Amino acid sequence: MSILHTVNKSPFERSCLDACLGHAQPGDSVLLMEDAVIAALSGTAFEGKMADAAKTLKLNVLGPDLAARGLDPARVVSGISVVDYAGFVDLAAETKATNAWL
């Protein structure tokens, strides 16, 4: 069973996302939430990195956190799923553990 990795810090301020992507194993899920949602958008410095990660990881971004920051879900990089709070719960239930990258 896989692990759910949650990242909540902006990749422009902290290295949490890089650390997460470096440790996550194929098949693991990653949920971008709070200020980390910026990494899910196309047109940022992280677009290529996220597209590459989506080849082996299940990438997700929390839709309510995109909306709270006025970010358009239509700009989310291909391969990243937008989930709501119920989807967050489903991700946690589908994995054996959750690892929060702070």
PDB file of C-alpha atoms in Angstrom:
ATOM      1  CA  MET A   1       0.000   0.000   0.000  1.00  0.00           C
ATOM      2  CA  SER A   2       1.285   3.444  -0.857  1.00  0.00           C
ATOM      3  CA  ILE A   3       1.873   6.605   1.183  1.00  0.00           C
ATOM      4  CA  LEU A   4       0.069   9.931   0.921  1.00  0.00           C
ATOM      5  CA  HIS A   5       2.532  12.827   1.024  1.00  0.00           C
ATOM      6  CA  THR A   6       1.099  16.255   1.813  1.00  0.00           C
ATOM      7  CA  VAL A   7       2.962  19.464   1.019  1.00  0.00           C
ATOM      8  CA  ASN A   8       1.653  22.809   2.266  1.00  0.00           C
ATOM      9  CA  LYS A   9       4.519  25.295   1.810  1.00  0.00           C
ATOM     10  CA  SER A  10       5.199  27.314  -1.319  1.00  0.00           C
ATOM     11  CA  PRO A  11       8.000  25.776  -3.384  1.00  0.00           C
ATOM     12  CA  PHE A  12       9.259  29.329  -3.913  1.00  0.00           C
ATOM     13  CA  GLU A  13       9.922  29.711  -0.160  1.00  0.00           C
ATOM     14  CA  ARG A  14      10.836  26.230   1.082  1.00  0.00           C
ATOM     15  CA  SER A  15      12.357  23.026  -0.261  1.00  0.00           C
ATOM     16  CA  CYS A  16       9.576  20.752   1.076  1.00  0.00           C
ATOM     17  CA  LEU A  17       8.283  19.870  -2.395  1.00  0.00           C
ATOM     18  CA  ASP A  18      11.744  18.948  -3.676  1.00  0.00           C
ATOM     19  CA  ALA A  19      12.345  16.792  -0.585  1.00  0.00           C
ATOM     20  CA  CYS A  20       8.956  15.115  -0.993  1.00  0.00           C
ATOM     21  CA  LEU A  21       9.475  14.344  -4.676  1.00  0.00           C
ATOM     22  CA  GLY A  22      12.940  13.004  -3.882  1.00  0.00           C
ATOM     23  CA  HIS A  23      11.616  10.544  -1.304  1.00  0.00           C
ATOM     24  CA  ALA A  24       8.230   9.509  -2.729  1.00  0.00           C
ATOM     25  CA  GLN A  25       8.135   6.086  -4.327  1.00  0.00           C
ATOM     26  CA  PRO A  26       6.357   5.132  -7.557  1.00  0.00           C
ATOM     27  CA  GLY A  27       2.661   4.707  -6.862  1.00  0.00           C
ATOM     28  CA  ASP A  28       2.652   7.062  -3.876  1.00  0.00           C
ATOM     29  CA  SER A  29       0.185   9.962  -3.820  1.00  0.00           C
ATOM     30  CA  VAL A  30       1.132  13.607  -3.321  1.00  0.00           C
ATOM     31  CA  LEU A  31      -1.408  16.247  -2.289  1.00  0.00           C
ATOM     32  CA  LEU A  32      -0.486  19.912  -2.754  1.00  0.00           C
ATOM     33  CA  MET A  33      -2.422  22.117  -0.341  1.00  0.00           C
ATOM     34  CA  GLU A  34      -2.354  25.622   1.147  1.00  0.00           C
ATOM     35  CA  ASP A  35       0.521  27.654  -0.407  1.00  0.00           C
ATOM     36  CA  ALA A  36       1.970  24.586  -2.181  1.00  0.00           C
ATOM     37  CA  VAL A  37      -0.897  24.686  -4.714  1.00  0.00           C
ATOM     38  CA  ILE A  38       1.120  27.173  -6.776  1.00  0.00           C
ATOM     39  CA  ALA A  39       3.387  24.280  -7.860  1.00  0.00           C
ATOM     40  CA  ALA A  40       0.452  22.653  -9.656  1.00  0.00           C
ATOM     41  CA  LEU A  41       0.019  25.488 -12.140  1.00  0.00           C
ATOM     42  CA  SER A  42       1.312  25.599 -15.681  1.00  0.00           C
ATOM     43  CA  GLY A  43       3.539  28.517 -16.553  1.00  0.00           C
ATOM     44  CA  THR A  44       5.585  28.316 -13.346  1.00  0.00           C
ATOM     45  CA  ALA A  45       9.158  27.158 -12.810  1.00  0.00           C
ATOM     46  CA  PHE A  46       7.739  23.905 -11.414  1.00  0.00           C
ATOM     47  CA  GLU A  47       5.659  22.877 -14.425  1.00  0.00           C
ATOM     48  CA  GLY A  48       8.278  20.535 -15.914  1.00  0.00           C
ATOM     49  CA  LYS A  49       9.166  18.998 -12.562  1.00  0.00           C
ATOM     50  CA  MET A  50       5.513  18.292 -11.799  1.00  0.00           C
ATOM     51  CA  ALA A  51       4.864  16.859 -15.266  1.00  0.00           C
ATOM     52  CA  ASP A  52       7.828  14.495 -14.781  1.00  0.00           C
ATOM     53  CA  ALA A  53       6.652  13.510 -11.291  1.00  0.00           C
ATOM     54  CA  ALA A  54       3.164  12.757 -12.617  1.00  0.00           C
ATOM     55  CA  LYS A  55       4.671   9.904 -14.669  1.00  0.00           C
ATOM     56  CA  THR A  56       5.297   7.813 -11.524  1.00  0.00           C
ATOM     57  CA  LEU A  57       3.348   9.503  -8.709  1.00  0.00           C
ATOM     58  CA  LYS A  58      -0.355  10.223  -8.265  1.00  0.00           C
ATOM     59  CA  LEU A  59      -0.374  14.021  -8.010  1.00  0.00           C
ATOM     60  CA  ASN A  60      -3.315  15.921  -6.578  1.00  0.00           C
ATOM     61  CA  VAL A  61      -4.048  19.526  -5.667  1.00  0.00           C
ATOM     62  CA  LEU A  62      -6.700  20.702  -3.212  1.00  0.00           C
ATOM     63  CA  GLY A  63      -9.288  22.655  -5.203  1.00  0.00           C
ATOM     64  CA  PRO A  64     -10.607  24.770  -2.300  1.00  0.00           C
ATOM     65  CA  ASP A  65      -7.052  26.020  -1.670  1.00  0.00           C
ATOM     66  CA  LEU A  66      -6.706  26.982  -5.353  1.00  0.00           C
ATOM     67  CA  ALA A  67      -9.997  28.890  -5.093  1.00  0.00           C
ATOM     68  CA  ALA A  68      -8.983  30.574  -1.839  1.00  0.00           C
ATOM     69  CA  ARG A  69      -5.934  31.997  -3.630  1.00  0.00           C
ATOM     70  CA  GLY A  70      -7.859  33.038  -6.746  1.00  0.00           C
ATOM     71  CA  LEU A  71      -6.029  30.469  -8.890  1.00  0.00           C
ATOM     72  CA  ASP A  72      -7.773  28.963 -11.915  1.00  0.00           C
ATOM     73  CA  PRO A  73      -8.059  25.128 -11.830  1.00  0.00           C
ATOM     74  CA  ALA A  74      -7.921  25.211 -15.647  1.00  0.00           C
ATOM     75  CA  ARG A  75      -4.219  26.120 -15.308  1.00  0.00           C
ATOM     76  CA  VAL A  76      -3.357  22.898 -13.430  1.00  0.00           C
ATOM     77  CA  VAL A  77      -0.601  20.887 -15.124  1.00  0.00           C
ATOM     78  CA  SER A  78      -1.805  17.808 -17.028  1.00  0.00           C
ATOM     79  CA  GLY A  79      -1.529  14.723 -14.849  1.00  0.00           C
ATOM     80  CA  ILE A  80      -2.455  16.515 -11.612  1.00  0.00           C
ATOM     81  CA  SER A  81      -5.964  15.870 -10.288  1.00  0.00           C
ATOM     82  CA  VAL A  82      -7.969  18.574  -8.546  1.00  0.00           C
ATOM     83  CA  VAL A  83      -9.671  17.113  -5.452  1.00  0.00           C
ATOM     84  CA  ASP A  84     -12.078  18.511  -2.884  1.00  0.00           C
ATOM     85  CA  TYR A  85     -12.065  17.791   0.861  1.00  0.00           C
ATOM     86  CA  ALA A  86     -13.899  14.492   0.336  1.00  0.00           C
ATOM     87  CA  GLY A  87     -11.211  13.555  -2.188  1.00  0.00           C
ATOM     88  CA  PHE A  88      -8.560  14.374   0.417  1.00  0.00           C
ATOM     89  CA  VAL A  89     -10.261  11.946   2.821  1.00  0.00           C
ATOM     90  CA  ASP A  90     -10.438   9.294   0.096  1.00  0.00           C
ATOM     91  CA  LEU A  91      -6.706   9.686  -0.588  1.00  0.00           C
ATOM     92  CA  ALA A  92      -5.920   9.245   3.106  1.00  0.00           C
ATOM     93  CA  ALA A  93      -8.157   6.181   3.321  1.00  0.00           C
ATOM     94  CA  GLU A  94      -6.532   4.580   0.260  1.00  0.00           C
ATOM     95  CA  THR A  95      -2.989   4.779   1.656  1.00  0.00           C
ATOM     96  CA  LYS A  96      -1.290   3.048   4.566  1.00  0.00           C
ATOM     97  CA  ALA A  97       0.224   6.233   6.013  1.00  0.00           C
ATOM     98  CA  THR A  98       0.357   9.980   5.561  1.00  0.00           C
ATOM     99  CA  ASN A  99       3.607  11.940   5.584  1.00  0.00           C
ATOM    100  CA  ALA A 100       3.316  15.708   6.023  1.00  0.00           C
ATOM    101  CA  TRP A 101       6.235  17.659   4.527  1.00  0.00           C
ATOM    102  CA  LEU A 102       6.462  20.832   6.606  1.00  0.00           C
TER     103      LEU A 102
END
